[in-house]
Coordinates of C-alpha atoms and ligand atoms in Angstrom, one line a residue:
M1106 CA -5.4 -20.1 40.5
I1107 CA -4.3 -16.7 39.4
Q1108 CA -0.5 -16.2 39.4
I1109 CA 1.1 -12.8 39.6
I1110 CA 4.5 -12.9 37.9
P1111 CA 6.9 -10.0 38.4
T1112 CA 8.5 -8.7 35.2
Q1113 CA 10.4 -5.8 33.8
P1114 CA 9.8 -3.7 30.6
I1115 CA 11.4 -5.2 27.5
D1116 CA 12.7 -2.8 24.9
G1117 CA 11.3 -2.5 21.4
Q1118 CA 7.7 -3.7 22.0
K1119 CA 6.4 -0.9 19.8
P1120 CA 3.7 -2.0 17.3
G1121 CA 4.5 -1.1 13.6
T1122 CA 2.3 -0.8 10.5
S1123 CA 0.4 -3.9 11.7
G1124 CA 1.0 -5.0 15.2
L1125 CA 4.2 -6.2 16.9
R1126 CA 6.4 -8.3 14.7
K1127 CA 9.6 -10.0 15.8
K1128 CA 11.6 -13.1 15.1
T1129 CA 9.8 -16.1 16.5
R1130 CA 12.8 -16.7 18.7
V1131 CA 12.4 -13.3 20.3
F1132 CA 8.7 -14.0 21.0
R1133 CA 9.6 -17.3 22.6
Q1134 CA 11.9 -15.7 25.1
P1135 CA 10.4 -16.1 28.6
G1136 CA 8.0 -13.4 29.4
Y1137 CA 8.2 -11.7 26.0
L1138 CA 4.7 -12.6 24.8
E1139 CA 3.3 -12.3 28.3
N1140 CA 4.7 -8.8 28.7
F1141 CA 3.1 -7.7 25.5
V1142 CA -0.3 -9.3 26.1
Q1143 CA -0.5 -7.9 29.6
S1144 CA 0.3 -4.5 28.1
I1145 CA -2.6 -4.9 25.7
W1146 CA -4.9 -5.5 28.6
D1147 CA -3.3 -2.5 30.5
G1148 CA -3.5 -0.3 27.4
I1149 CA -7.3 -1.0 26.9
G1150 CA -8.2 -0.4 30.5
G1151 CA -8.0 -4.0 31.7
G1152 CA -9.5 -7.3 30.6
Q1153 CA -12.2 -7.4 33.3
G1154 CA -15.6 -8.3 31.8
K1155 CA -14.4 -8.1 28.3
V1156 CA -15.5 -10.3 25.4
L1157 CA -12.6 -11.1 23.1
V1158 CA -11.9 -12.9 19.9
L1159 CA -8.7 -14.9 19.5
G1160 CA -7.0 -16.8 16.7
G1161 CA -4.0 -16.8 14.4
D1162 CA -2.7 -17.9 11.0
G1163 CA -1.3 -21.2 12.3
R1164 CA 2.4 -20.3 12.0
F1165 CA 4.9 -21.9 14.3
F1166 CA 4.2 -20.9 18.0
N1167 CA 0.5 -20.2 17.2
T1168 CA -0.7 -23.1 19.3
Q1169 CA 1.4 -22.3 22.4
A1170 CA 0.7 -18.6 22.2
V1171 CA -3.1 -19.1 22.0
Q1172 CA -3.0 -21.2 25.2
T1173 CA -0.8 -18.5 26.9
I1174 CA -3.3 -15.7 25.9
L1175 CA -6.3 -17.8 27.0
R1176 CA -4.8 -18.1 30.5
M1177 CA -3.9 -14.5 30.6
A1178 CA -7.4 -13.4 29.4
A1179 CA -8.9 -15.6 32.1
A1180 CA -6.6 -14.2 34.8
A1181 CA -7.5 -10.7 33.7
G1182 CA -11.2 -11.5 34.3
A1183 CA -12.4 -11.6 30.7
R1184 CA -16.1 -12.6 30.4
R1185 CA -15.7 -14.7 27.3
V1186 CA -13.1 -15.5 24.7
I1187 CA -14.2 -16.7 21.3
V1188 CA -11.4 -18.7 19.8
G1189 CA -11.1 -20.4 16.4
R1190 CA -10.8 -24.2 16.4
D1191 CA -7.2 -25.2 16.9
G1192 CA -6.4 -21.5 17.5
L1193 CA -6.9 -20.7 13.8
L1194 CA -8.6 -17.6 12.4
S1195 CA -7.8 -15.6 9.3
T1196 CA -7.6 -11.9 9.9
P1197 CA -10.8 -11.1 8.0
A1198 CA -12.7 -13.9 9.8
A1199 CA -11.5 -12.5 13.1
S1200 CA -12.6 -9.0 12.2
H1201 CA -16.0 -10.4 11.2
L1202 CA -16.4 -12.3 14.5
I1203 CA -15.5 -9.3 16.6
R1204 CA -18.3 -7.4 14.8
S1205 CA -20.9 -10.1 14.6
R1206 CA -20.5 -11.1 18.3
G1207 CA -20.3 -7.5 19.5
A1208 CA -16.9 -8.3 21.1
D1209 CA -14.8 -5.6 22.8
G1210 CA -11.8 -6.6 20.6
G1211 CA -9.6 -9.3 19.5
V1212 CA -6.1 -10.6 19.5
I1213 CA -4.8 -11.9 16.1
L1214 CA -1.6 -13.9 16.0
S1215 CA 0.2 -13.3 12.7
A1216 CA 3.2 -11.8 11.0
S1217 CA 1.1 -11.8 7.8
H1218 CA 3.4 -12.0 4.7
N1219 CA 6.6 -12.5 6.8
P1220 CA 7.9 -16.1 6.6
G1221 CA 7.1 -18.3 9.6
G1222 CA 8.8 -21.2 11.4
E1223 CA 11.2 -21.4 14.3
D1224 CA 13.6 -19.1 12.4
G1225 CA 10.9 -17.0 10.9
D1226 CA 8.7 -14.3 12.2
F1227 CA 5.8 -14.1 14.7
G1228 CA 3.4 -11.3 15.4
V1229 CA 0.5 -10.1 17.6
K1230 CA -2.0 -7.5 16.7
Y1231 CA -4.9 -6.1 18.6
N1232 CA -8.2 -5.1 17.0
T1233 CA -10.8 -2.9 18.6
A1234 CA -14.6 -3.3 18.8
N1235 CA -15.3 -2.1 15.3
G1236 CA -13.3 -5.2 14.1
G1237 CA -10.4 -3.0 12.8
P1238 CA -6.7 -2.7 13.7
A1239 CA -6.2 -0.6 16.8
P1240 CA -5.8 3.0 15.9
E1241 CA -2.6 4.8 16.9
S1242 CA -4.1 6.2 20.1
V1243 CA -4.6 2.5 21.3
T1244 CA -1.3 1.2 20.0
E1245 CA 0.5 4.0 21.7
A1246 CA -1.2 3.3 25.0
I1247 CA -0.2 -0.4 24.6
Y1248 CA 3.4 0.7 23.9
Q1249 CA 3.4 3.0 26.9
A1250 CA 2.2 0.1 29.0
T1251 CA 5.1 -2.1 27.8
T1252 CA 7.6 0.5 29.1
Q1253 CA 6.1 0.6 32.6
I1254 CA 5.1 -3.0 33.2
T1255 CA 6.0 -4.5 36.5
Q1256 CA 4.0 -7.8 36.6
Y1257 CA 1.7 -9.9 34.5
Q1258 CA -1.1 -12.2 35.5
T1259 CA -1.7 -15.7 34.3
L1260 CA -3.3 -19.0 35.6
D1261 CA -1.7 -22.1 36.8
S1262 CA -3.7 -24.4 34.5
S1263 CA -3.2 -27.0 31.9
D1264 CA -3.8 -26.4 28.1
L1265 CA -7.4 -26.4 26.9
D1266 CA -8.5 -28.8 24.1
L1267 CA -9.4 -26.5 21.2
S1268 CA -9.8 -29.3 18.6
A1269 CA -13.6 -29.1 18.4
P1270 CA -16.3 -26.4 18.6
G1271 CA -17.9 -26.2 22.1
T1272 CA -17.8 -24.2 25.3
A1273 CA -15.5 -24.7 28.3
H1274 CA -14.5 -22.7 31.3
L1275 CA -11.1 -21.4 32.3
H1276 CA -11.3 -20.0 35.8
Q1277 CA -14.4 -17.8 35.5
T1278 CA -14.0 -17.1 31.8
E1279 CA -16.1 -18.8 29.2
I1280 CA -14.1 -20.2 26.3
E1281 CA -16.1 -20.7 23.1
V1282 CA -14.3 -22.7 20.4
V1283 CA -15.9 -21.9 17.0
D1284 CA -15.4 -23.2 13.4
P1285 CA -13.1 -20.7 11.9
V1286 CA -14.7 -20.7 8.5
A1287 CA -18.5 -21.0 9.0
E1288 CA -19.5 -17.4 9.9
Y1289 CA -17.2 -15.9 7.4
A1290 CA -18.5 -18.1 4.6
A1291 CA -22.1 -17.1 5.5
L1292 CA -21.1 -13.5 5.2
M1293 CA -19.7 -14.0 1.8
E1294 CA -22.9 -15.7 0.7
K1295 CA -24.8 -12.6 1.6
L1296 CA -22.6 -10.2 -0.4
F1297 CA -22.1 -12.1 -3.7
D1298 CA -24.2 -13.7 -6.4
F1299 CA -23.2 -17.3 -5.6
G1300 CA -25.6 -18.6 -8.3
A1301 CA -23.9 -16.6 -11.0
I1302 CA -20.4 -17.6 -9.9
R1303 CA -21.5 -21.3 -9.7
A1304 CA -22.9 -21.0 -13.3
L1305 CA -19.5 -19.6 -14.4
F1306 CA -17.7 -22.7 -13.0
D1307 CA -20.4 -24.9 -14.5
S1308 CA -19.6 -23.5 -17.9
G1309 CA -16.0 -24.7 -17.6
F1310 CA -14.3 -21.7 -16.2
R1311 CA -11.0 -22.8 -14.5
L1312 CA -9.5 -21.4 -11.4
R1313 CA -6.2 -21.8 -9.6
F1314 CA -6.1 -20.5 -6.0
D1315 CA -2.7 -20.7 -4.3
A1316 CA -3.2 -20.6 -0.5
M1317 CA 0.6 -20.7 -0.1
H1318 CA 0.3 -23.2 2.8
A1319 CA -1.2 -20.4 4.9
I1320 CA -4.6 -19.8 6.6
T1321 CA -6.8 -19.1 3.5
G1322 CA -6.6 -22.8 2.4
P1323 CA -9.6 -24.0 4.4
Y1324 CA -11.6 -20.9 3.6
A1325 CA -11.0 -21.1 -0.1
Q1326 CA -11.6 -24.8 -0.2
E1327 CA -15.0 -24.4 1.5
I1328 CA -16.2 -21.4 -0.4
L1329 CA -14.7 -21.9 -3.9
V1330 CA -14.8 -25.6 -4.2
N1331 CA -17.6 -26.9 -1.8
R1332 CA -20.0 -24.0 -2.2
L1333 CA -19.3 -22.6 -5.6
G1334 CA -18.4 -25.7 -7.5
A1335 CA -14.8 -24.9 -8.7
A1336 CA -13.2 -28.2 -9.8
D1337 CA -11.5 -30.3 -7.2
G1338 CA -7.8 -29.4 -7.1
S1339 CA -8.5 -25.7 -7.8
V1340 CA -7.2 -24.7 -4.4
V1341 CA -3.5 -25.6 -4.2
N1342 CA -1.1 -25.6 -1.2
A1343 CA -4.4 -25.6 0.8
T1344 CA -3.1 -27.0 4.1
P1345 CA -1.8 -24.5 6.5
L1346 CA 1.7 -25.4 7.7
P1347 CA 3.6 -23.9 10.6
D1348 CA 6.4 -22.8 8.3
F1349 CA 4.3 -22.2 5.2
G1350 CA 6.2 -25.0 3.6
G1351 CA 9.4 -22.9 3.8
G1352 CA 7.8 -20.3 1.5
H1353 CA 7.2 -16.6 1.9
P1354 CA 3.4 -16.2 2.0
D1355 CA 3.4 -12.8 0.2
P1356 CA 1.1 -12.7 -2.8
N1357 CA 3.2 -11.0 -5.4
P1358 CA 4.8 -12.1 -8.6
V1359 CA 8.1 -12.9 -6.9
W1360 CA 7.0 -15.0 -4.0
A1361 CA 4.0 -16.5 -5.8
H1362 CA 6.1 -17.3 -8.8
E1363 CA 4.8 -20.8 -9.0
L1364 CA 1.3 -19.5 -9.7
M1365 CA 2.7 -16.9 -12.1
G1366 CA 4.3 -19.7 -14.1
H1367 CA 1.0 -21.5 -14.4
M1368 CA -0.9 -18.3 -15.4
M1369 CA 1.6 -17.3 -18.0
G1370 CA 1.9 -20.8 -19.5
D1371 CA 0.1 -22.4 -22.4
A1372 CA -2.3 -24.4 -20.2
A1373 CA -3.2 -21.5 -18.0
P1374 CA -6.6 -21.5 -16.3
D1375 CA -8.9 -18.6 -16.7
F1376 CA -8.2 -17.0 -13.3
G1377 CA -5.5 -17.2 -10.7
A1378 CA -5.3 -15.9 -7.2
A1379 CA -3.1 -16.1 -4.2
S1380 CA -3.3 -14.9 -0.6
D1381 CA -0.9 -14.1 2.2
G1382 CA -0.2 -15.7 5.6
D1383 CA -3.2 -14.3 7.5
G1384 CA -5.6 -14.2 4.5
D1385 CA -6.1 -10.4 4.3
R1386 CA -4.3 -9.9 1.0
N1387 CA -4.8 -11.1 -2.5
M1388 CA -3.1 -11.3 -5.9
I1389 CA -5.2 -11.4 -9.0
V1390 CA -3.9 -12.9 -12.2
G1391 CA -5.7 -13.6 -15.5
R1392 CA -4.6 -15.9 -18.2
G1393 CA -1.4 -14.2 -19.4
V1394 CA -2.1 -11.0 -17.5
Y1395 CA -1.0 -9.9 -14.0
V1396 CA -3.3 -7.3 -12.5
T1397 CA -1.5 -4.8 -10.3
P1398 CA -3.2 -4.3 -6.9
S1399 CA -3.8 -0.7 -7.7
D1400 CA -5.6 -1.6 -10.9
S1401 CA -7.5 -4.3 -9.2
L1402 CA -8.9 -1.8 -6.7
A1403 CA -9.9 0.5 -9.5
V1404 CA -11.6 -2.3 -11.5
I1405 CA -13.5 -3.5 -8.4
A1406 CA -14.7 0.1 -7.7
A1407 CA -15.8 0.6 -11.3
N1408 CA -17.7 -2.7 -11.4
A1409 CA -19.0 -2.9 -7.8
H1410 CA -22.5 -2.2 -8.8
L1411 CA -22.6 -5.6 -10.6
V1412 CA -22.2 -7.3 -7.2
P1413 CA -25.4 -7.7 -5.1
G1414 CA -23.8 -6.4 -1.9
Y1415 CA -22.8 -3.2 -3.6
A1416 CA -25.7 -2.8 -6.0
G1417 CA -26.8 0.4 -4.2
G1418 CA -23.5 2.1 -5.1
L1419 CA -20.5 3.3 -3.2
K1420 CA -20.5 6.0 -0.6
G1421 CA -16.9 6.8 -1.3
V1422 CA -13.6 5.1 -1.7
A1423 CA -10.2 5.3 -0.1
R1424 CA -6.6 4.2 -0.9
S1425 CA -3.3 4.4 0.9
M1426 CA -1.2 7.3 -0.4
P1427 CA 1.4 5.2 -2.3
T1428 CA -1.4 3.3 -4.1
S1429 CA -1.9 4.5 -7.7
A1430 CA -4.4 7.2 -8.7
A1431 CA -6.3 4.7 -10.9
L1432 CA -8.9 4.6 -8.2
D1433 CA -9.2 8.4 -8.2
R1434 CA -10.2 8.4 -11.9
V1435 CA -13.0 5.9 -11.2
A1436 CA -14.2 7.9 -8.2
E1437 CA -14.3 11.1 -10.3
A1438 CA -16.4 9.3 -13.0
L1439 CA -18.7 8.0 -10.3
G1440 CA -18.9 11.4 -8.6
I1441 CA -17.8 10.1 -5.2
A1442 CA -15.1 11.1 -2.8
C1443 CA -11.7 9.4 -2.9
F1444 CA -9.5 9.6 0.3
A1445 CA -5.7 9.1 0.5
T1446 CA -4.5 7.8 3.8
P1447 CA -1.1 6.6 5.3
T1448 CA -0.1 3.0 4.7
G1449 CA -1.8 0.5 7.0
W1450 CA -5.4 -0.5 7.3
K1451 CA -5.9 1.2 10.6
Y1452 CA -6.4 4.5 8.8
F1453 CA -9.4 3.3 6.9
G1454 CA -11.4 2.4 10.1
N1455 CA -12.8 5.9 10.7
L1456 CA -13.7 6.4 7.1
L1457 CA -15.6 3.1 7.0
D1458 CA -17.3 3.7 10.4
A1459 CA -18.4 7.2 9.5
G1460 CA -19.8 6.0 6.1
H1461 CA -17.4 8.1 4.1
A1462 CA -16.1 5.2 2.2
T1463 CA -17.4 1.8 1.1
L1464 CA -14.3 0.4 -0.6
C1465 CA -10.6 0.7 0.5
G1466 CA -7.4 -0.6 -0.9
E1467 CA -3.6 -0.6 -0.8
E1468 CA -1.0 -1.1 -3.5
S1469 CA 0.4 -4.0 -1.4
A1470 CA -2.6 -6.2 -2.5
G1471 CA -5.0 -5.4 0.3
T1472 CA -8.5 -4.7 -0.8
G1473 CA -11.7 -4.6 1.3
S1474 CA -15.0 -3.0 2.1
D1475 CA -17.2 -2.0 4.9
H1476 CA -18.4 -5.6 5.3
I1477 CA -15.6 -5.9 7.9
R1478 CA -12.8 -3.6 9.1
E1479 CA -9.8 -5.4 7.6
K1480 CA -8.6 -6.0 4.2
D1481 CA -9.9 -9.3 2.9
G1482 CA -8.1 -11.5 0.3
L1483 CA -10.9 -14.0 -0.5
W1484 CA -13.5 -11.2 -0.7
A1485 CA -11.4 -9.6 -3.4
V1486 CA -11.2 -12.9 -5.3
L1487 CA -15.0 -13.2 -5.0
M1488 CA -15.5 -9.6 -6.2
W1489 CA -13.5 -10.5 -9.3
L1490 CA -15.3 -13.8 -9.9
N1491 CA -18.7 -12.0 -9.5
I1492 CA -17.6 -9.2 -11.9
L1493 CA -16.3 -11.7 -14.5
A1494 CA -19.6 -13.7 -14.2
A1495 CA -21.6 -10.6 -14.7
R1496 CA -19.6 -9.1 -17.6
R1497 CA -18.9 -12.5 -19.3
Q1498 CA -15.4 -11.3 -20.2
S1499 CA -11.9 -12.5 -19.5
V1500 CA -9.6 -10.8 -17.1
A1501 CA -7.5 -9.4 -20.1
E1502 CA -10.7 -8.1 -21.7
V1503 CA -11.8 -6.4 -18.5
M1504 CA -8.4 -4.7 -18.1
A1505 CA -8.2 -3.5 -21.7
A1506 CA -11.7 -2.0 -21.4
H1507 CA -10.9 -0.4 -18.1
W1508 CA -7.8 1.3 -19.5
Q1509 CA -9.6 2.4 -22.6
E1510 CA -12.2 4.1 -20.5
F1511 CA -10.0 5.6 -17.7
G1512 CA -6.5 5.6 -19.1
R1513 CA -3.7 3.5 -17.4
N1514 CA -1.7 4.4 -14.3
Y1515 CA 1.5 2.4 -15.0
Y1516 CA 2.6 1.3 -11.6
S1517 CA 5.4 -0.7 -9.9
R1518 CA 6.9 -1.0 -6.4
H1519 CA 10.6 -1.7 -6.0
D1520 CA 11.6 -3.1 -2.6
Y1521 CA 15.1 -3.2 -1.2
E1522 CA 14.8 -5.7 1.6
E1523 CA 16.9 -6.0 4.7
V1524 CA 19.2 -3.3 3.8
D1525 CA 21.5 -1.6 6.3
S1526 CA 19.2 0.3 8.6
D1527 CA 21.4 3.3 9.1
A1528 CA 22.0 3.7 5.4
A1529 CA 18.2 3.5 4.6
H1530 CA 17.4 6.0 7.4
A1531 CA 20.1 8.4 6.2
L1532 CA 18.9 8.2 2.7
M1533 CA 15.4 9.2 3.8
E1534 CA 16.6 12.0 6.1
D1535 CA 18.9 13.5 3.4
L1536 CA 16.0 13.5 1.0
R1537 CA 13.8 15.2 3.6
A1538 CA 16.4 17.8 4.2
R1539 CA 16.4 18.6 0.4
L1540 CA 12.6 18.7 -0.1
D1541 CA 12.2 22.4 -0.1
R1542 CA 14.8 22.8 -2.8
L1543 CA 13.6 20.1 -5.2
E1544 CA 10.9 21.9 -7.1
G1545 CA 12.2 22.9 -10.6
Q1546 CA 15.2 20.5 -10.5
T1547 CA 15.6 17.9 -13.2
F1548 CA 16.5 14.3 -12.5
G1549 CA 17.2 12.2 -15.7
A1550 CA 14.5 13.3 -18.1
L1551 CA 12.0 14.5 -15.5
R1552 CA 11.5 17.9 -13.8
V1553 CA 10.2 18.1 -10.3
A1554 CA 6.8 19.8 -10.0
E1555 CA 6.3 19.3 -6.3
A1556 CA 7.9 17.5 -3.3
E1557 CA 6.4 16.8 0.1
D1558 CA 6.6 14.6 3.1
F1559 CA 3.1 13.1 3.3
S1560 CA 1.0 14.1 6.3
Y1561 CA -2.5 13.0 7.0
T1562 CA -5.3 14.7 8.9
D1563 CA -8.0 12.2 9.7
P1564 CA -11.3 13.8 8.5
V1565 CA -13.3 12.2 11.3
D1566 CA -11.2 12.7 14.5
G1567 CA -8.8 15.4 13.2
L1568 CA -5.7 13.5 14.3
V1569 CA -2.6 14.3 12.3
T1570 CA -0.1 11.6 11.3
A1571 CA 3.1 13.0 9.8
R1572 CA 6.2 11.7 8.0
Q1573 CA 4.3 9.0 6.1
G1574 CA 6.4 8.9 3.0
I1575 CA 8.2 11.3 0.6
V1576 CA 6.3 12.1 -2.6
V1577 CA 8.1 13.6 -5.5
S1578 CA 5.8 14.6 -8.4
F1579 CA 7.1 15.4 -11.8
D1580 CA 5.8 17.6 -14.6
G1581 CA 3.3 15.5 -16.6
G1582 CA 1.9 13.7 -13.5
A1583 CA 4.5 10.9 -13.0
R1584 CA 5.6 10.4 -9.4
V1585 CA 7.9 8.5 -7.1
V1586 CA 7.1 7.8 -3.4
L1587 CA 9.7 6.5 -0.9
R1588 CA 9.0 5.1 2.5
L1589 CA 10.5 2.7 5.0
S1590 CA 8.5 -0.5 5.8
G1591 CA 7.0 -0.9 9.2
T1592 CA 6.6 -4.6 9.2
G1593 CA 10.1 -6.0 8.8
T1594 CA 12.1 -7.7 11.6
A1595 CA 15.6 -7.4 10.3
G1596 CA 17.5 -4.4 8.9
A1597 CA 15.3 -1.9 7.0
T1598 CA 13.2 -2.3 3.9
L1599 CA 13.0 0.6 1.5
R1600 CA 9.9 0.7 -0.7
V1601 CA 10.1 2.8 -3.9
Y1602 CA 6.7 3.3 -5.5
L1603 CA 6.7 4.4 -9.2
E1604 CA 3.8 5.7 -11.2
R1605 CA 3.1 7.3 -14.6
Y1606 CA -0.3 8.0 -16.3
V1607 CA -1.0 7.3 -19.9
A1608 CA -4.4 8.6 -21.1
G1609 CA -4.6 6.4 -24.2
P1610 CA -6.0 5.4 -26.6
E1611 CA -2.4 4.5 -27.7
G1612 CA 0.3 3.1 -25.4
L1613 CA -2.0 1.2 -23.1
Q1614 CA -0.4 -2.2 -23.5
Q1615 CA 3.3 -1.5 -22.6
D1616 CA 5.4 -3.5 -20.2
P1617 CA 5.2 -1.5 -16.9
Q1618 CA 8.9 -1.5 -16.3
T1619 CA 9.4 -0.1 -19.8
A1620 CA 6.7 2.4 -19.4
L1621 CA 8.2 3.5 -16.1
R1622 CA 11.8 3.7 -17.3
E1623 CA 12.1 7.5 -17.0
V1624 CA 10.6 7.4 -13.5
I1625 CA 12.9 4.6 -12.4
D1626 CA 15.9 6.5 -13.7
A1627 CA 14.7 9.7 -12.0
A1628 CA 14.4 8.0 -8.7
E1629 CA 17.9 6.7 -9.0
A1630 CA 19.2 10.2 -10.0
L1631 CA 17.3 11.8 -7.1
C1632 CA 18.8 9.7 -4.3
A1633 CA 21.5 7.3 -5.6
L1634 CA 19.6 4.4 -4.3
H1635 CA 22.0 1.7 -5.5
A1636 CA 25.2 3.3 -4.3
R1637 CA 23.7 4.2 -0.9
L1638 CA 22.1 0.9 -0.2
G1639 CA 24.9 -1.2 -1.7
R1640 CA 22.6 -2.9 -4.1
T1641 CA 22.4 -3.2 -7.9
A1642 CA 18.7 -4.0 -8.2
P1643 CA 15.6 -4.3 -6.0
D1644 CA 14.8 -7.6 -4.3
V1645 CA 11.1 -7.5 -5.2
V1646 CA 9.4 -5.9 -8.1
T1647 CA 5.6 -5.9 -8.0
Ligands
LIG1903 C1 3.0 -3.6 4.5 C2 2.2 -3.0 3.3 C3 1.0 -2.3 3.9 C4 0.1 -3.2 4.7 C5 1.0 -3.8 5.8 C6 0.3 -4.9 6.6 O1 3.4 -2.5 5.4 O2 3.0 -2.0 2.6 O3 0.2 -1.8 2.8 O4 -1.0 -2.6 5.3 O5 2.2 -4.4 5.2 O6 -0.2 -5.9 5.8 P1 4.9 -1.9 5.3 O7 5.0 -1.0 6.5 O8 5.8 -3.1 5.4 O9 5.1 -1.2 4.0 V1 -0.3 -7.5 6.3 O10 -1.1 -8.3 5.2 O11 1.2 -7.7 6.8 O12 -1.2 -7.4 7.8
LIG1904 CO1 -1.7 -10.0 5.9

C-alpha cells in the first residue's frame, strides 16, 4: 500500500564534492533520509519505470537506509532495483553494475573516508546512467527539489530479506539481490593479466592489503587471495564493520599508520595497499617507500601499456587541478592530451564518455579509468601488481626509474581539519581579494609568477565551474593551491596543496617535507595560516 507522507523542506540538503554527507544522527532524524531520497526521484524526473542499483559501504544505518530506499523506489514505481546482498556494494562495483545492467542510475550509501558509527557520518550519492557521480546539473536539480518538497511516498511494508541472491517483489517493483563481488571480479579478470600476477605471488612476492574494516575486504579477499593466490592473511581488517572498528577509513599515511608501520619496518612485505570506506580510493606503499597518489597516477599512466586492458594505449589522461603535474610530463612524453578538472570525480565523466581520456586521478588517492565511471581502489592496486609483474622490479626501483626519466614533482597536502568555518572562509576570501596584486610579490624565498582562482570550462558540454581553488604559482614552477573541502560534516577543512619540480638527475631522493620547505614557508607567509586558523601544524600531511 503506497503511503503519502506530508513533509517540509529541510535546510542544508545540498550535495557537496561527493553526495550529501551529514552526521549519522542527522540522517536518522525522522524524514531526513526520506526527504532527500524523494528529492532524488523528483530531481531525475520521477522513479516511474526506472531501473536502479542500490548498495552501500556497510556503515552504521546502511541496513535500515537500504530498506527505506527500497520502499520508496517501489512507491515511486521503479521497474527494478538491483541491490547488493545485505545492502552492500563498493562504489566501483555499483558504478560497474549500473553500466553492465544498463540501469538508469544508482543510489550509493556512503560517506567514504569519513568515520562511521552512531556518532560518525553517513552519506547518500546518486549516480547517473553512465555509472558516474551525478553532474552538477543533476545535483542542483535534486537540491532544488529538497527546497520545495511537500510530501514523500513510501510503502507500508515489512523489511525484505536481502541475505541471499535472488529475486523478490515489493509492490510492483522487482528487487534483485546480487552478490556484490562477482560481476566486479569478472571485470577485473578481463582487464589484467591474472596469470602474470599469480606467478608473481607464486614466486614469493608478499602483499599486505589493509581494508580498514570497510567495504573492500570481501573484494580484496576474493580477488587477491582466492583468485590470484596471495598468501592467506594478506588481506587484513577484511571484515566490514558498521563503525570501521572505530577507525577513520582514509587511506593516507596518518590514518593508515598501522600499514605504514609494517611497510617501513624490517619485516616489510613487498607491497602494501589500503582503501577507503567505499572502496574507491587507494594508498600504494612499497617496502620502505610511500608512493604519493599523484606519482602513482603518473606511474600507472607511463606503464599502462604493460597491462592487457590498456595495451592499445591511452586516448588521453586527466587529473584534478590540485593533483601534481607529474601526470602532465608523462602525457607529454606519450604525445596525448592531459586535462585538469575541478576536485571531484563527477568532472571526469564527460571526458571518459567522450573518449578524451582513458585514465583519471586525484591527489586524494583516487585513480581510475574508463572501465567504470568512478575511481577504483582495487583497480589501482591491480594496475600496480600487473606493472610490477611485467617489469620485475620493486616499487622503489620503479619509482627511482620514473623520477630519473621524468624528474620528480615533490608533492604534499597539508589538511587543517574541523577549523572554525568563519575563519577558514575569511582566509579564502581575503586571499581572493588580493589575487590581482600578488604577481611579483615575494613570500619567504619565493616570488609569485601568477595567481588565479581556478575556473573550469568542460570541453564537452561547455559548462563553467568557477571558484574551484586558489592557485599561486612561483617563479621556477613551484606552486601552492588552497581550497576548502566539500566532504566534511563539522566546521571547515582547509586543504593546502604544495608542489615543486626537480628535474634531476640530482636531488631526486629528498624527503618531500624538506624538498618543499620553501613552498611551505611561502604559503604561511602568504596567508598566515597558523595565526588565522589558531593552529600550529596541519592535522594530516599526505
Ligand atoms: C575529497 C577529495 C576529492 C575526492 C572527494 C570524494 O573531497 O579531496 O579528491 O574526490 O573527497 O572522495 P574534498 O572536497 O573533501 O576535498 V570519496 O572517496 O569521499 O567519495
Ligand atoms: Co571513497
